[in-house]
Coordinates of C-alpha atoms in Angstrom, one line a residue:
M1 CA 76.1 -83.2 232.6
S2 CA 75.6 -83.2 236.4
Q3 CA 72.4 -80.5 236.2
V4 CA 68.9 -81.3 235.2
V5 CA 68.4 -80.5 231.6
A6 CA 65.4 -79.0 230.5
D7 CA 64.1 -77.1 227.6
L8 CA 63.6 -73.4 227.7
F9 CA 60.9 -71.9 226.3
C10 CA 61.0 -68.1 224.6
R11 CA 58.4 -65.5 224.1
I12 CA 58.5 -61.6 223.3
K13 CA 57.5 -59.0 222.4
Q14 CA 58.6 -55.6 222.2
T15 CA 58.1 -52.7 219.5
E16 CA 60.6 -50.5 221.0
H17 CA 64.1 -49.6 219.8
I18 CA 64.1 -53.4 218.1
T19 CA 60.6 -55.0 216.9
I20 CA 60.7 -58.1 218.2
D21 CA 57.3 -60.6 217.7
A22 CA 58.8 -64.7 218.5
E23 CA 58.0 -67.7 220.4
F24 CA 59.6 -71.1 220.1
T25 CA 60.8 -74.0 222.0
C26 CA 64.1 -74.6 222.0
K27 CA 64.9 -78.7 223.6
A28 CA 67.8 -80.3 225.3
G29 CA 70.2 -81.7 222.8
E30 CA 69.1 -79.6 220.3
V31 CA 70.4 -77.3 218.1
L32 CA 67.9 -74.4 216.6
A33 CA 69.5 -71.8 214.5
V34 CA 67.8 -68.7 214.5
V35 CA 69.1 -67.3 210.7
G36 CA 68.2 -64.2 210.0
P37 CA 69.9 -60.6 207.6
S38 CA 72.0 -58.7 209.3
G39 CA 70.2 -56.4 212.4
G40 CA 67.2 -58.3 212.1
G41 CA 67.0 -58.3 215.8
K42 CA 68.8 -62.4 216.1
S43 CA 71.4 -60.6 218.4
T44 CA 69.2 -59.0 220.7
L45 CA 67.3 -61.9 220.6
L46 CA 70.1 -63.6 222.3
R47 CA 71.1 -60.6 224.2
M48 CA 67.8 -60.7 226.0
I49 CA 67.3 -65.2 226.4
A50 CA 70.8 -64.5 227.9
G51 CA 69.9 -61.8 230.8
L52 CA 72.0 -59.1 229.3
N53 CA 68.9 -56.9 227.7
K54 CA 65.6 -56.7 229.0
P55 CA 62.2 -57.5 227.0
Q56 CA 59.5 -55.2 226.9
S57 CA 57.6 -58.2 227.7
G58 CA 56.7 -62.1 226.9
E59 CA 58.7 -65.3 229.4
I60 CA 61.6 -67.1 229.2
R61 CA 61.8 -70.3 230.8
Y62 CA 63.9 -73.1 231.1
G63 CA 62.1 -76.1 232.5
Q64 CA 59.6 -74.8 235.3
T65 CA 62.1 -72.2 236.0
S66 CA 61.1 -68.4 234.8
W67 CA 64.1 -66.6 234.0
Y68 CA 61.9 -63.2 232.8
C69 CA 58.4 -62.6 232.8
D70 CA 56.4 -59.6 232.7
K71 CA 53.5 -60.4 234.8
K72 CA 55.2 -61.4 237.6
S73 CA 58.4 -58.9 237.8
I74 CA 61.1 -61.9 236.8
Q75 CA 64.1 -60.7 235.9
L76 CA 67.3 -63.1 236.6
S77 CA 70.6 -62.4 236.0
P78 CA 72.9 -63.1 233.2
Q79 CA 75.0 -65.4 236.1
Q80 CA 72.0 -66.7 237.9
R81 CA 70.5 -68.2 234.1
H82 CA 74.0 -70.6 234.7
L83 CA 74.2 -70.0 230.8
G84 CA 77.3 -70.5 228.4
Y85 CA 77.0 -67.1 226.1
V86 CA 80.2 -67.0 223.1
P87 CA 79.5 -63.4 221.5
Q88 CA 80.4 -62.9 218.1
H89 CA 84.2 -61.6 218.6
F90 CA 84.2 -64.7 221.2
G91 CA 84.5 -61.5 224.1
L92 CA 88.4 -63.3 225.3
F93 CA 89.8 -61.3 228.2
P94 CA 92.7 -60.3 226.4
N95 CA 95.4 -60.2 229.1
L96 CA 95.1 -63.3 230.3
T97 CA 96.3 -66.3 228.7
A98 CA 93.7 -69.6 227.3
L99 CA 93.4 -71.3 230.2
E100 CA 92.9 -68.0 232.1
N101 CA 90.3 -67.2 230.6
V102 CA 88.2 -70.9 230.8
I103 CA 88.9 -70.4 234.3
A104 CA 87.6 -66.9 234.7
A105 CA 84.0 -68.5 234.1
L106 CA 84.2 -71.3 236.7
D107 CA 84.0 -69.4 239.9
H108 CA 81.6 -71.3 241.1
I109 CA 83.1 -74.4 242.2
P110 CA 86.1 -74.5 243.9
K111 CA 89.2 -73.3 243.5
S112 CA 90.7 -76.1 243.8
E113 CA 88.6 -78.3 240.5
R114 CA 88.8 -74.8 237.6
A115 CA 92.2 -75.4 236.7
P116 CA 91.7 -78.9 236.0
R117 CA 88.3 -78.7 234.4
A118 CA 89.7 -75.8 232.2
K119 CA 92.7 -77.6 230.5
D120 CA 89.7 -80.5 230.2
W121 CA 87.9 -78.7 228.4
L122 CA 90.7 -76.8 226.3
E123 CA 91.8 -81.0 225.7
R124 CA 87.9 -81.6 224.2
V125 CA 87.5 -78.3 221.3
N126 CA 91.0 -79.7 220.5
L127 CA 93.5 -77.0 221.8
H128 CA 96.5 -79.1 222.8
G129 CA 99.3 -76.9 224.3
L130 CA 98.1 -74.2 224.1
P131 CA 96.9 -73.3 227.4
D132 CA 99.5 -70.6 228.6
R133 CA 98.8 -68.6 225.3
L134 CA 97.7 -65.2 225.1
P135 CA 94.8 -64.6 222.6
A136 CA 96.7 -62.9 220.9
H137 CA 98.5 -64.9 220.3
L138 CA 96.0 -67.3 219.1
S139 CA 94.3 -67.6 215.1
G140 CA 90.8 -66.8 214.8
G141 CA 89.7 -70.9 215.1
Q142 CA 92.2 -71.0 218.5
R143 CA 90.1 -67.8 219.9
Q144 CA 87.1 -69.1 218.9
R145 CA 88.0 -72.7 220.3
V146 CA 89.0 -71.1 224.1
A147 CA 85.6 -69.1 224.2
L148 CA 83.7 -72.2 223.2
A149 CA 85.7 -74.1 225.6
R150 CA 85.1 -71.3 228.3
A151 CA 81.3 -71.9 227.4
L152 CA 80.8 -75.0 228.1
A153 CA 82.8 -75.2 231.2
R154 CA 80.7 -74.0 233.2
E155 CA 78.1 -77.2 232.5
P156 CA 75.7 -74.2 231.4
S157 CA 72.2 -75.0 231.4
V158 CA 71.3 -73.5 227.3
L159 CA 74.3 -72.9 225.2
L160 CA 74.3 -69.9 223.4
L161 CA 76.8 -68.7 220.1
D162 CA 76.3 -65.7 218.5
E163 CA 77.7 -65.9 214.5
P164 CA 80.5 -68.6 216.0
F165 CA 81.9 -68.6 213.0
S166 CA 81.6 -65.2 210.8
A167 CA 85.2 -63.9 212.5
V168 CA 87.0 -67.2 211.2
D169 CA 88.6 -67.8 207.7
R170 CA 86.8 -70.7 205.8
E171 CA 89.0 -74.1 206.7
T172 CA 89.1 -73.2 210.0
R173 CA 84.9 -73.0 210.0
E174 CA 84.7 -76.4 207.9
R175 CA 87.0 -77.5 210.7
L176 CA 85.0 -75.9 213.6
Y177 CA 81.8 -77.3 212.3
L178 CA 83.0 -81.0 212.4
E179 CA 84.1 -79.7 216.3
L180 CA 80.9 -79.0 217.0
A181 CA 78.6 -81.5 215.1
R182 CA 80.9 -83.4 217.6
L183 CA 80.3 -81.9 220.6
K184 CA 76.7 -82.0 219.8
E185 CA 76.7 -85.6 220.8
Q186 CA 77.5 -84.9 224.3
L187 CA 75.6 -82.5 225.1
A188 CA 72.9 -82.4 226.3
I189 CA 71.3 -79.2 226.7
P190 CA 69.2 -76.8 224.2
V191 CA 71.5 -74.8 221.8
I192 CA 71.0 -71.6 220.7
M193 CA 73.0 -70.2 217.7
V194 CA 72.8 -67.2 215.5
T195 CA 73.8 -66.8 211.4
H196 CA 73.1 -65.5 208.7
D197 CA 74.5 -68.7 207.0
L198 CA 72.2 -71.1 205.7
N199 CA 74.2 -74.0 205.5
E200 CA 75.8 -74.0 209.1
A201 CA 71.2 -73.8 210.0
L202 CA 71.0 -77.0 206.8
L203 CA 74.9 -78.5 208.5
L204 CA 74.1 -78.5 212.3
A205 CA 70.8 -77.3 213.1
D206 CA 67.9 -79.5 213.7
N207 CA 65.2 -76.8 213.8
M208 CA 66.0 -73.1 212.6
I209 CA 63.6 -70.3 212.7
L210 CA 63.5 -67.6 209.7
I211 CA 63.3 -63.9 211.3
S212 CA 63.2 -60.8 209.6
Q213 CA 63.1 -57.2 211.1
G214 CA 62.7 -59.3 214.6
K215 CA 59.4 -60.9 213.0
M216 CA 59.2 -65.1 212.6
L217 CA 58.6 -65.8 209.0
Q218 CA 58.4 -69.8 209.7
Q219 CA 60.0 -72.7 211.6
G220 CA 60.9 -76.3 211.5
H221 CA 63.6 -78.4 210.1
P222 CA 66.3 -76.3 208.1
R223 CA 65.4 -79.0 204.8
E224 CA 61.5 -78.4 204.9
V225 CA 62.0 -74.8 205.0
L226 CA 63.7 -74.7 202.4
T227 CA 61.5 -76.7 200.1
R228 CA 58.4 -76.0 202.4
P229 CA 58.4 -72.2 202.6
R230 CA 55.5 -70.9 203.5
D231 CA 55.1 -67.5 201.2
E232 CA 57.4 -65.3 198.8
A233 CA 59.1 -64.1 201.5
V234 CA 61.0 -67.1 202.9
A235 CA 61.3 -68.3 199.9
K236 CA 63.5 -65.3 199.1
Q237 CA 65.6 -65.2 202.3
M238 CA 66.1 -68.6 202.1
G239 CA 67.9 -68.0 199.0
L240 CA 65.9 -69.6 196.1
R241 CA 65.7 -67.8 193.0
N242 CA 62.9 -69.2 190.8
I243 CA 60.1 -68.5 191.4
F244 CA 57.4 -68.4 189.2
D245 CA 53.2 -67.2 188.4
A246 CA 51.4 -70.0 187.0
Y247 CA 47.2 -70.7 187.1
V248 CA 45.9 -73.9 188.7
I249 CA 44.2 -76.3 185.5
A250 CA 43.5 -80.3 187.1
Q251 CA 43.7 -81.2 190.4
E252 CA 44.0 -85.0 190.7
E253 CA 43.7 -86.4 193.9
E254 CA 44.0 -89.9 192.8
R255 CA 47.5 -89.9 191.5
Q256 CA 48.2 -86.6 194.1
I257 CA 49.2 -83.9 191.5
T258 CA 48.6 -80.4 190.6
W259 CA 48.9 -79.2 187.1
L260 CA 50.1 -76.0 186.6
K261 CA 50.1 -73.9 182.9
F262 CA 53.5 -72.3 183.1
G263 CA 53.2 -69.6 180.1
D264 CA 52.7 -72.4 177.4
H265 CA 54.2 -75.4 179.2
L266 CA 52.3 -77.6 181.4
I267 CA 53.6 -78.6 184.6
A268 CA 52.9 -81.6 186.9
S269 CA 53.3 -80.1 191.0
T270 CA 52.8 -82.0 194.2
Y271 CA 49.6 -82.1 194.9
F272 CA 47.6 -78.9 197.3
E273 CA 43.8 -79.8 197.4
S274 CA 42.9 -76.4 199.1
L275 CA 43.6 -74.6 194.9
N276 CA 41.0 -73.8 192.5
V277 CA 40.9 -75.0 189.1
G278 CA 41.9 -71.5 187.5
A279 CA 43.4 -70.3 190.1
K280 CA 47.0 -67.7 189.6
V281 CA 49.1 -69.1 192.0
R282 CA 53.3 -68.6 192.8
W283 CA 55.1 -71.6 192.6
V284 CA 59.1 -71.9 193.9
I285 CA 61.4 -74.8 193.0
P286 CA 65.1 -75.0 194.9
N287 CA 67.9 -75.7 193.7
Q288 CA 68.2 -79.6 194.1
G289 CA 64.8 -79.5 191.7
V290 CA 66.1 -78.6 188.4
R291 CA 68.2 -80.8 186.4
F292 CA 70.0 -80.2 183.6
N293 CA 70.2 -83.2 180.3
S294 CA 72.0 -83.0 177.5
I295 CA 70.1 -84.2 174.5
K296 CA 72.4 -85.2 172.2
K297 CA 73.3 -88.5 174.1
G298 CA 69.6 -89.2 174.5
R299 CA 69.3 -88.7 178.6
L300 CA 66.1 -87.2 179.1
C301 CA 65.2 -88.5 182.6
R302 CA 61.0 -89.5 182.1
S303 CA 59.5 -85.9 183.8
F304 CA 56.7 -84.6 182.7
N305 CA 58.5 -80.9 183.6
K306 CA 60.5 -80.6 180.1
L307 CA 61.5 -76.8 179.6
D308 CA 62.8 -76.0 176.8
I309 CA 65.7 -73.3 177.6
T310 CA 68.6 -70.6 176.3
I311 CA 71.9 -70.3 178.5
D312 CA 71.7 -66.8 178.6
S313 CA 75.2 -66.7 181.0
M314 CA 77.4 -68.7 183.2
L315 CA 79.6 -67.8 185.8
V316 CA 82.1 -69.9 187.0
M317 CA 81.9 -70.1 191.3
G318 CA 84.7 -72.2 192.1
E319 CA 83.5 -76.3 191.6
T320 CA 79.9 -74.8 190.7
V321 CA 78.5 -72.7 187.8
R322 CA 76.0 -70.1 187.9
I323 CA 73.4 -70.6 185.1
L324 CA 70.7 -68.4 184.1
A325 CA 68.9 -69.3 181.5
S326 CA 65.8 -68.2 179.2
V327 CA 62.5 -70.4 179.6
V328 CA 60.7 -71.2 175.3
G329 CA 57.6 -69.4 175.6
V330 CA 57.9 -67.8 178.9
K331 CA 58.5 -64.4 179.7
H332 CA 60.6 -66.1 183.2
K333 CA 63.8 -67.0 183.7
I334 CA 65.7 -69.6 185.6
N335 CA 69.0 -69.7 188.0
A336 CA 70.5 -73.3 188.7
E337 CA 73.8 -74.0 190.0
V338 CA 75.0 -76.9 188.0
P339 CA 78.0 -79.0 189.2
L340 CA 81.2 -77.3 187.1
H341 CA 82.4 -81.4 186.4
L342 CA 78.5 -81.9 184.4
V343 CA 78.8 -78.7 183.0
Q344 CA 81.6 -79.8 181.2
K345 CA 80.4 -83.4 180.2
L346 CA 77.4 -81.5 179.1
E347 CA 79.1 -79.1 176.7
L348 CA 77.5 -75.7 178.6
V349 CA 78.1 -73.5 176.7
E350 CA 76.7 -69.6 177.0
G351 CA 73.9 -69.6 174.0
G352 CA 73.2 -73.5 173.6
E353 CA 69.7 -74.7 174.4
T354 CA 69.2 -77.7 175.7
T355 CA 66.4 -79.1 178.1
V356 CA 66.0 -79.1 181.9
A357 CA 63.8 -81.3 183.4
L358 CA 61.9 -80.6 186.8
K359 CA 60.8 -82.6 189.5
S360 CA 57.3 -82.9 190.7
E361 CA 58.2 -83.7 194.5
L362 CA 60.0 -80.3 194.6
I363 CA 57.5 -78.0 193.2
H364 CA 56.0 -75.8 195.9
I365 CA 53.0 -73.9 195.4
L366 CA 53.8 -70.3 197.7
E367 CA 51.0 -69.3 200.3
A368 CA 49.4 -65.9 198.4
H369 CA 50.9 -63.0 200.4
T370 CA 48.0 -61.4 202.1
E371 CA 48.1 -57.5 203.7

C-alpha cells in the first residue's frame, strides 16, 4: 500500500434517532469485529465512520487527521476519507460489468492505470475469467468478491465491511472466510467488520466490540470476551447458556481457587480475590468447559467438579448434538453441545444418567449487575 498507514480512533455519542455510545481504536493491520443483534446500531456506526451519517457528537480520527469533530466543526466527505466500504448487499452498479464496477471506484488514479489495477484486484480475490459479467449473472459469492475488489482497489485508508457474508450460502461463506484471512495478511490497514455472527468474529477478528442498543458492553480479543464475559448481559449475548447461582464458601489464595457451593455440590473455580466468603454470585461456563465422560468405561477424568446428570433431551444438529440435562441436587439445567461421534461412543440417550466434569479454569464469575 502506497499511503501512510495509521490507526483509526472513534468516539461517538448520540441520543437522537439511534442511540450510540462507543469509543474504540482499530489499529493498522487489525480486524475489529463489531458484534451485536440486528437493530443494535452496528451499521449506523459504520456509516458514521464512512461519512454517510453525521454523529451528534464525538470525534473520528485517522492517525493525526480528524475525519469528524463536533468541537471543531469538521465533517469530511466519504471521498475525502478515502476508505473502502462494502455495504450489506454489496452495492454494485447493476448495469456495469464486474470490471467496470471496480474501475468506477478508481477515479483517484490516472485513466490509463484503472483497468489494469481493477483486473489485478479481481485476480487477487480469485475472480478469474469473469470481468465482463454483469452482477445479475454472478453468484452471491462472486458479487461479494467484486465488492471486495472494488473496495480494496482504491488502496483505502480503512476497510469497512457491513455484514459481509450474510447474503451468501454457508459453503461460499466458508470459502470467503479463507479468502479474507489470506487477504488480511497483505492488508496493513484498519479493517472494521460488522457482524451478528460470533463465529465470524472468532474466526477472523483480532479484536471485538460487543454492542447492544448502541452501547458498548465489552471489548477485547474474541476468545477472551467469550471465556471472560464481564456480566450476564455479555454472557447471554455471546450465546452462553450455562449461567448459574452459587455461594462463595472458601477462598484459597495459595492454590488460586475460589470454592463455590452449587446446590449440594462443591465447585472449584479460578480464584477471584475480590469476593467475600458467603457472597451470592452468578457464574458461567462455556460449552468447551463441560466435559462428558463415560462412567461405565471408567474414563472419568480427575476433577473436583463432577456433576451427576440426567439427560432430558437430545437434538441432533448435523455433526453435533444439543443436550439439555438436569443436575442431581440442583434446580438448574446444563446445556451442552457434544460431537455426534462422542454421543454415540458414550452411548448417551434421553433419560440416561451420566456424569459431567466442569473445567475449573473455564468457570468464570460474573460481575454483579448494578443499575
